[in-house]
Amino acid sequence: MIKKSTLVFLSIFIISGMFVLFSLNLNFTSTMTGFPIFNATDDISPTLTFNSPMDDLFILGNESTEIIFNVTLDGTGTQLNNITFYVDGEELAGGFFNDSDILGLCVNESASFDIVTCSVSTTGIERGNHNFTVVAYDLGGEFGNIVEGTVDFALDIINCGDTIMENTTLVRDFDCSSSSSNGLDIGASDITLDCDGHALIGADSGGSEGIYSSGYGNLTIKNCYVSLFAQGIYIVNGENINISDNNVHDNWYNGIYFYSFAVTSDNTISGNQLTSNCYSGSGSCAGIKLQGEDNCVIRDNNVSDNYYHGILLITSNNNQILSNDVYNNGWAGIIVTSPTSAYLGGYNTLDGNVLVNNAPGIATKTEGNIIQNNNISTESGNYGIDLRRTGGVYPENNQL
């Protein structure tokens, strides 16, 4: 190994009662077994290759998972002097390699010891997003040439198609484009899924759901971006479900779909963006669809540019559709209907919604609905309000 040293020669003179100190520095190098003479003419920085983790790598695991940090460094003709591994700005235990460590602990990839591969393994890294940084010096130049590099990685316990059984906050996007499974399933009651602004992206094949739950209650799904699935968010027989602040777009069929039979629903859909859904759907498809749902609230959503309906209620009773912006949907902005001549479902309240360029703005085929305080504008030839079943329907204070 090479050591760079300095000899300092001191001379002291007395001039007019004052001490004057002169020094002369002489640089030289000493050689330890394994490395040739210090390369003072080398001013080229080493090159750094991250073997594990590589940039933007997702690692499936948790705090007990052993993670291997592995890099290869090339001193481009000059030996490496020291290497330091950091995670999130903190030096890893065992992550500093001095010259002796490089010679004894790393794998030498060349006869001249200028290319080495070094590894450190550790546990205890928390779930979430992290960065891995390496700083290394070779023995070139006056003080050694430096290289520094950083990659990002994420550690999480779930992957596409997994079933969530506890409160979960996502730490990364989920690209499920190569999978035929659902994005995520929810398999228990009393759970919050917080995507924290991350996306679930499907295979764009219409065969899987973005977020799916069947038979569970007291759920919250929030802050998710969901696209390219069959349904974006699909809930079957769920009670006391809160779907809020999600962006659900470009799904084959419904953006948010609630389907129930023989249960009391009491679900809330609020603050969501529903756009460009139903591009492979039909007349029973919508940005938001309730089927067999009672006592739900659909409030403060932006429902726009969906290929069929904006908001669709089928055989659903006593729901409140309040203060939604419903723009430019291919068919009705809001439609309340029944698939049979029995006209099942009704007594819903449509209040304070803004509906622009839908065809028609509002349509009903059930009885007892309250339609009030809505602002409706349509293109020429389309109805503002289309009442197919007028018994007990009370439109009032609507602006057309």
XYZ file of C-alpha atoms in Angstrom:
400
model
C 0.000 0.000 0.000
C 1.157 3.515 -0.727
C 1.505 6.150 1.958
C 2.127 9.783 1.148
C 4.310 11.587 3.732
C 5.799 15.008 4.318
C 9.153 15.922 5.892
C 9.321 19.414 7.373
C 12.748 21.061 7.898
C 12.722 23.981 10.327
C 15.257 26.799 10.618
C 15.098 29.512 13.262
C 16.877 32.857 12.975
C 16.960 35.774 15.392
C 16.632 39.143 13.699
C 16.471 42.267 15.835
C 15.228 40.307 18.829
C 12.445 38.522 16.843
C 12.188 34.849 16.054
C 11.740 34.094 12.329
C 10.631 30.580 11.348
C 11.368 29.117 7.926
C 10.099 25.739 6.700
C 10.796 23.576 3.698
C 8.277 20.836 2.770
C 9.487 17.817 0.863
C 6.779 15.406 -0.412
C 7.600 11.774 -1.001
C 5.792 8.429 -1.024
C 6.375 5.180 0.752
C 5.326 1.788 -0.547
C 3.571 -1.048 1.289
C 3.249 -4.560 -0.077
C 0.612 -4.867 -2.838
C 0.627 -1.415 -4.438
C 3.152 0.249 -6.743
C 4.471 3.793 -6.386
C 1.989 6.647 -5.882
C 0.716 7.962 -9.248
C 1.259 11.701 -8.872
C 0.488 12.383 -12.532
C -2.985 10.766 -12.498
C -5.760 13.391 -12.374
C -8.597 11.155 -13.605
C -11.377 10.359 -11.113
C -12.300 6.710 -10.553
C -15.426 5.315 -12.143
C -18.252 3.937 -9.973
C -20.767 1.197 -10.821
C -23.702 0.395 -8.498
C -24.379 -3.337 -8.562
C -26.921 -3.483 -5.720
C -29.145 -1.714 -5.201
C -29.349 -0.147 -8.637
C -31.180 3.124 -9.193
C -34.939 3.120 -8.490
C -34.851 -0.490 -7.299
C -37.811 -1.787 -5.276
C -36.851 -4.263 -2.540
C -39.632 -6.431 -1.150
C -39.123 -6.639 2.601
C -39.208 -4.841 5.938
C -36.904 -3.728 8.758
C -35.562 -7.254 9.291
C -34.618 -7.760 5.641
C -30.885 -8.046 4.951
C -29.881 -5.648 2.188
C -26.560 -6.018 0.345
C -24.841 -2.848 -0.841
C -22.353 -3.679 -3.577
C -20.282 -1.457 -5.891
C -17.389 -1.784 -8.312
C -14.773 0.979 -8.509
C -12.183 1.438 -11.236
C -9.220 3.657 -10.394
C -8.359 3.827 -14.107
C -4.795 2.669 -13.537
C -4.390 3.931 -9.978
C -5.222 2.000 -6.809
C -8.150 2.942 -4.556
C -7.240 4.477 -1.219
C -10.569 4.537 0.676
C -14.273 3.930 0.105
C -17.244 4.972 2.268
C -20.863 3.724 2.029
C -23.750 5.942 3.223
C -27.523 5.393 3.445
C -29.602 8.566 3.778
C -26.469 10.509 4.681
C -25.421 8.189 7.528
C -22.308 6.037 7.244
C -23.180 2.343 7.282
C -21.708 0.173 10.007
C -18.733 -1.503 8.365
C -19.128 0.829 5.419
C -15.679 2.441 5.533
C -12.840 0.678 3.687
C -9.304 1.961 4.157
C -6.373 0.852 2.041
C -5.836 -2.369 4.004
C -9.561 -3.201 3.898
C -9.628 -2.730 0.135
C -6.731 -5.139 -0.230
C -8.103 -7.711 2.217
C -11.917 -7.448 2.148
C -12.825 -6.366 -1.362
C -12.607 -8.496 -4.482
C -9.714 -7.367 -6.679
C -10.808 -7.480 -10.298
C -7.417 -6.700 -11.909
C -3.790 -7.697 -11.496
C -2.800 -4.127 -10.662
C -5.425 -3.763 -7.901
C -7.022 -0.699 -9.510
C -10.470 -2.330 -9.987
C -12.238 -3.617 -6.859
C -15.720 -4.754 -5.855
C -16.779 -4.102 -2.247
C -19.900 -5.114 -0.302
C -21.623 -4.332 2.992
C -24.789 -6.011 4.247
C -27.120 -4.637 6.889
C -30.592 -4.910 8.406
C -32.716 -2.370 10.243
C -33.507 -0.083 7.313
C -37.076 1.165 7.655
C -39.760 0.782 5.021
C -39.790 3.745 2.672
C -37.696 5.597 0.131
C -33.924 5.798 0.655
C -30.712 6.791 -1.085
C -27.395 4.952 -1.193
C -24.254 7.054 -1.648
C -20.639 6.015 -2.195
C -17.600 8.313 -1.873
C -14.175 6.977 -2.891
C -10.633 8.263 -3.417
C -7.797 6.809 -5.427
C -4.070 7.437 -4.948
C -3.670 9.829 -7.863
C -2.898 13.522 -7.991
C -1.859 15.664 -5.056
C -4.619 14.650 -2.617
C -6.278 11.725 -4.380
C -8.969 11.847 -7.067
C -12.561 11.587 -5.798
C -15.697 9.976 -7.147
C -19.158 10.255 -5.557
C -22.451 8.740 -6.674
C -25.982 8.169 -5.367
C -28.863 5.864 -6.279
C -32.411 5.747 -4.899
C -34.197 2.617 -3.708
C -37.402 1.709 -1.866
C -38.137 -0.961 0.732
C -41.733 -2.121 1.054
C -43.690 -5.143 2.267
C -46.235 -5.313 -0.550
C -46.275 -5.761 -4.303
C -48.831 -5.871 -7.128
C -51.579 -8.395 -6.412
C -50.992 -8.510 -2.656
C -53.809 -8.415 -0.102
C -53.642 -5.686 2.539
C -54.551 -6.864 6.035
C -53.526 -3.777 8.041
C -53.286 -0.009 7.719
C -50.916 0.661 4.833
C -49.180 3.721 3.386
C -47.520 3.237 0.017
C -43.917 4.374 -0.415
C -43.656 3.975 -4.192
C -45.613 3.635 -7.421
C -46.892 0.165 -8.392
C -46.364 -0.690 -12.054
C -48.609 -3.722 -12.526
C -48.504 -3.554 -16.333
C -46.855 -6.982 -16.607
C -49.287 -8.647 -14.184
C -52.767 -10.082 -14.651
C -53.594 -9.603 -10.957
C -55.426 -6.744 -9.293
C -53.332 -3.814 -8.202
C -54.097 -4.308 -4.495
C -56.816 -6.214 -2.639
C -58.145 -5.274 0.783
C -58.767 -8.382 2.876
C -60.043 -7.122 6.235
C -62.269 -4.474 7.809
C -61.123 -1.353 9.670
C -58.235 -0.569 7.313
C -56.867 2.636 5.794
C -55.017 2.475 2.486
C -53.144 5.736 1.945
C -51.334 5.790 -1.386
C -49.656 9.075 -0.372
C -49.796 10.315 -3.962
C -48.389 7.135 -5.512
C -49.831 5.427 -8.574
C -51.180 1.980 -9.356
C -50.846 1.320 -13.082
C -52.548 -1.649 -14.697
C -51.920 -3.788 -17.765
C -54.551 -1.942 -19.854
C -56.253 -5.246 -20.612
C -59.572 -4.878 -18.800
C -59.039 -8.054 -16.790
C -58.124 -6.790 -13.325
C -59.173 -4.173 -10.789
C -57.001 -1.392 -9.430
C -58.118 -1.566 -5.777
C -60.635 -4.268 -4.857
C -62.525 -5.227 -1.700
C -65.450 -7.565 -1.157
C -67.423 -7.918 2.075
C -65.396 -5.611 4.333
C -66.377 -2.414 6.107
C -64.960 0.690 7.753
C -62.381 1.206 5.038
C -60.632 4.366 3.869
C -58.931 4.608 0.475
C -57.228 7.918 -0.192
C -54.553 9.775 -2.144
C -54.244 7.155 -4.898
C -53.646 7.516 -8.625
C -55.287 4.546 -10.360
C -55.279 3.940 -14.109
C -55.405 1.299 -16.864
C -57.407 -1.317 -14.939
C -60.922 -2.649 -15.578
C -62.424 -0.686 -12.657
C -60.205 1.792 -10.875
C -61.650 1.197 -7.382
C -64.210 -1.611 -7.032
C -66.053 -2.241 -3.743
C -68.535 -5.115 -3.336
C -70.849 -5.308 -0.312
C -68.939 -2.752 1.703
C -70.333 -0.590 4.498
C -68.959 2.663 5.899
C -66.382 3.047 3.141
C -64.658 6.398 2.603
C -63.113 6.986 -0.846
C -61.439 10.411 -0.889
C -58.882 12.525 -2.742
C -58.047 9.951 -5.399
C -57.295 10.508 -9.074
C -58.880 7.683 -11.058
C -58.453 7.953 -14.802
C -58.219 6.043 -18.086
C -59.724 2.785 -16.841
C -61.598 0.446 -19.160
C -64.885 0.618 -17.304
C -66.002 2.450 -14.174
C -63.668 4.744 -12.310
C -65.182 4.095 -8.844
C -67.753 1.286 -8.658
C -69.794 0.306 -5.580
C -71.965 -2.793 -5.902
C -74.095 -4.101 -3.041
C -76.945 -6.475 -2.370
C -78.759 -6.938 0.954
C -76.504 -4.584 2.915
C -76.863 -1.060 4.262
C -74.192 0.939 2.503
C -73.522 4.334 4.137
C -70.491 5.014 1.960
C -68.843 8.343 1.087
C -67.101 9.331 -2.147
C -65.567 12.810 -1.856
C -62.881 15.015 -3.337
C -61.921 12.643 -6.144
C -60.904 13.305 -9.752
C -62.618 10.944 -12.207
C -61.548 11.466 -15.828
C -61.467 9.546 -19.113
C -62.895 6.306 -17.737
C -65.181 3.867 -19.607
C -63.229 3.946 -22.853
C -64.131 0.275 -23.383
C -67.445 0.484 -21.530
C -71.101 0.715 -22.435
C -74.216 2.632 -21.451
C -74.034 1.251 -17.904
C -70.546 2.671 -17.323
C -69.603 5.870 -15.462
C -66.922 7.809 -13.695
C -68.749 7.000 -10.424
C -71.261 4.137 -10.344
C -73.457 2.948 -7.487
C -75.517 -0.204 -7.926
C -77.776 -1.409 -5.126
C -76.293 1.217 -2.787
C -78.289 3.123 -0.170
C -77.573 6.093 2.107
C -74.341 7.100 0.385
C -72.862 10.568 -0.128
C -71.155 11.629 -3.371
C -69.714 15.073 -2.678
C -67.215 17.570 -4.108
C -65.878 15.346 -6.877
C -64.675 16.427 -10.308
C -66.157 14.020 -12.837
C -65.211 14.936 -16.379
C -64.493 13.616 -19.875
C -65.684 10.098 -19.137
C -66.805 8.268 -22.270
C -70.279 7.445 -20.960
C -71.977 8.814 -17.835
C -70.457 11.036 -15.202
C -72.347 9.709 -12.126
C -74.666 6.700 -12.450
C -77.033 5.302 -9.786
C -78.791 1.999 -10.506
C -81.440 0.682 -8.109
C -80.046 2.862 -5.326
C -82.045 4.718 -2.659
C -81.680 7.731 -0.383
C -78.301 8.821 -1.659
C -77.027 12.402 -1.712
C -75.206 13.778 -4.761
C -73.904 17.153 -3.640
C -71.702 19.934 -5.053
C -69.950 17.925 -7.746
C -68.435 19.412 -10.913
C -69.576 17.217 -13.807
C -68.198 18.281 -17.186
C -68.034 16.990 -20.764
C -69.102 13.415 -20.210
C -70.235 11.466 -23.263
C -73.729 10.752 -21.992
C -75.630 11.937 -18.903
C -73.866 14.035 -16.318
C -75.922 12.449 -13.501
C -78.367 9.610 -14.131
C -80.602 7.834 -11.589
C -82.203 4.775 -13.104
C -83.549 1.255 -12.694
C -82.929 -1.673 -15.062
C -86.495 -2.985 -14.763
C -90.000 -1.706 -15.226
C -90.470 -1.904 -11.447
C -88.518 1.374 -11.185
C -86.624 0.268 -8.125
C -84.452 2.827 -6.393
C -85.298 6.439 -5.729
C -85.609 9.225 -3.200
C -82.139 10.508 -3.929
C -81.099 14.152 -3.520
C -79.215 15.965 -6.294
C -78.246 19.357 -4.905
C -75.764 22.073 -5.818
C -74.028 20.306 -8.676
C -72.503 22.096 -11.682
C -73.108 20.196 -14.910
C -71.652 21.418 -18.207
C -71.843 19.865 -21.691
C -73.322 16.502 -20.763
C -76.094 14.754 -22.704
C -78.387 15.315 -20.825
C -77.312 17.190 -17.702
C -79.525 15.146 -15.321
C -81.720 12.140 -16.133
C -83.985 10.174 -13.792
C -86.032 7.017 -14.239
C -87.064 6.485 -10.614
C -89.454 8.198 -8.256
C -89.125 10.558 -5.295
C -85.858 12.226 -6.271
C -85.126 15.805 -5.212
C -83.366 17.866 -7.888
C -82.504 21.338 -6.652
C -79.993 24.184 -6.824
C -78.081 22.662 -9.725
C -76.417 24.764 -12.430
C -76.872 23.009 -15.770
C -75.713 24.011 -19.231
C -75.777 21.736 -22.293
C -74.922 21.919 -25.930
C -77.707 22.573 -28.414
C -80.167 19.694 -28.730
C -79.527 18.146 -25.313
C -81.848 18.293 -22.312
C -80.853 20.046 -19.129
C -83.102 17.725 -17.045
C -84.699 14.600 -18.546
C -87.420 13.100 -16.322
C -88.508 9.652 -17.509
C -90.445 8.860 -14.317
C -91.974 11.914 -12.700
C -93.856 10.534 -9.691
C -92.672 12.409 -6.617
C -89.776 14.095 -8.448
C -89.268 17.699 -7.348
C -86.992 19.870 -9.509
C -86.657 23.364 -8.065
C -84.267 26.322 -8.096
C -82.170 24.827 -10.859
C -80.424 27.156 -13.296
C -80.654 25.941 -16.894
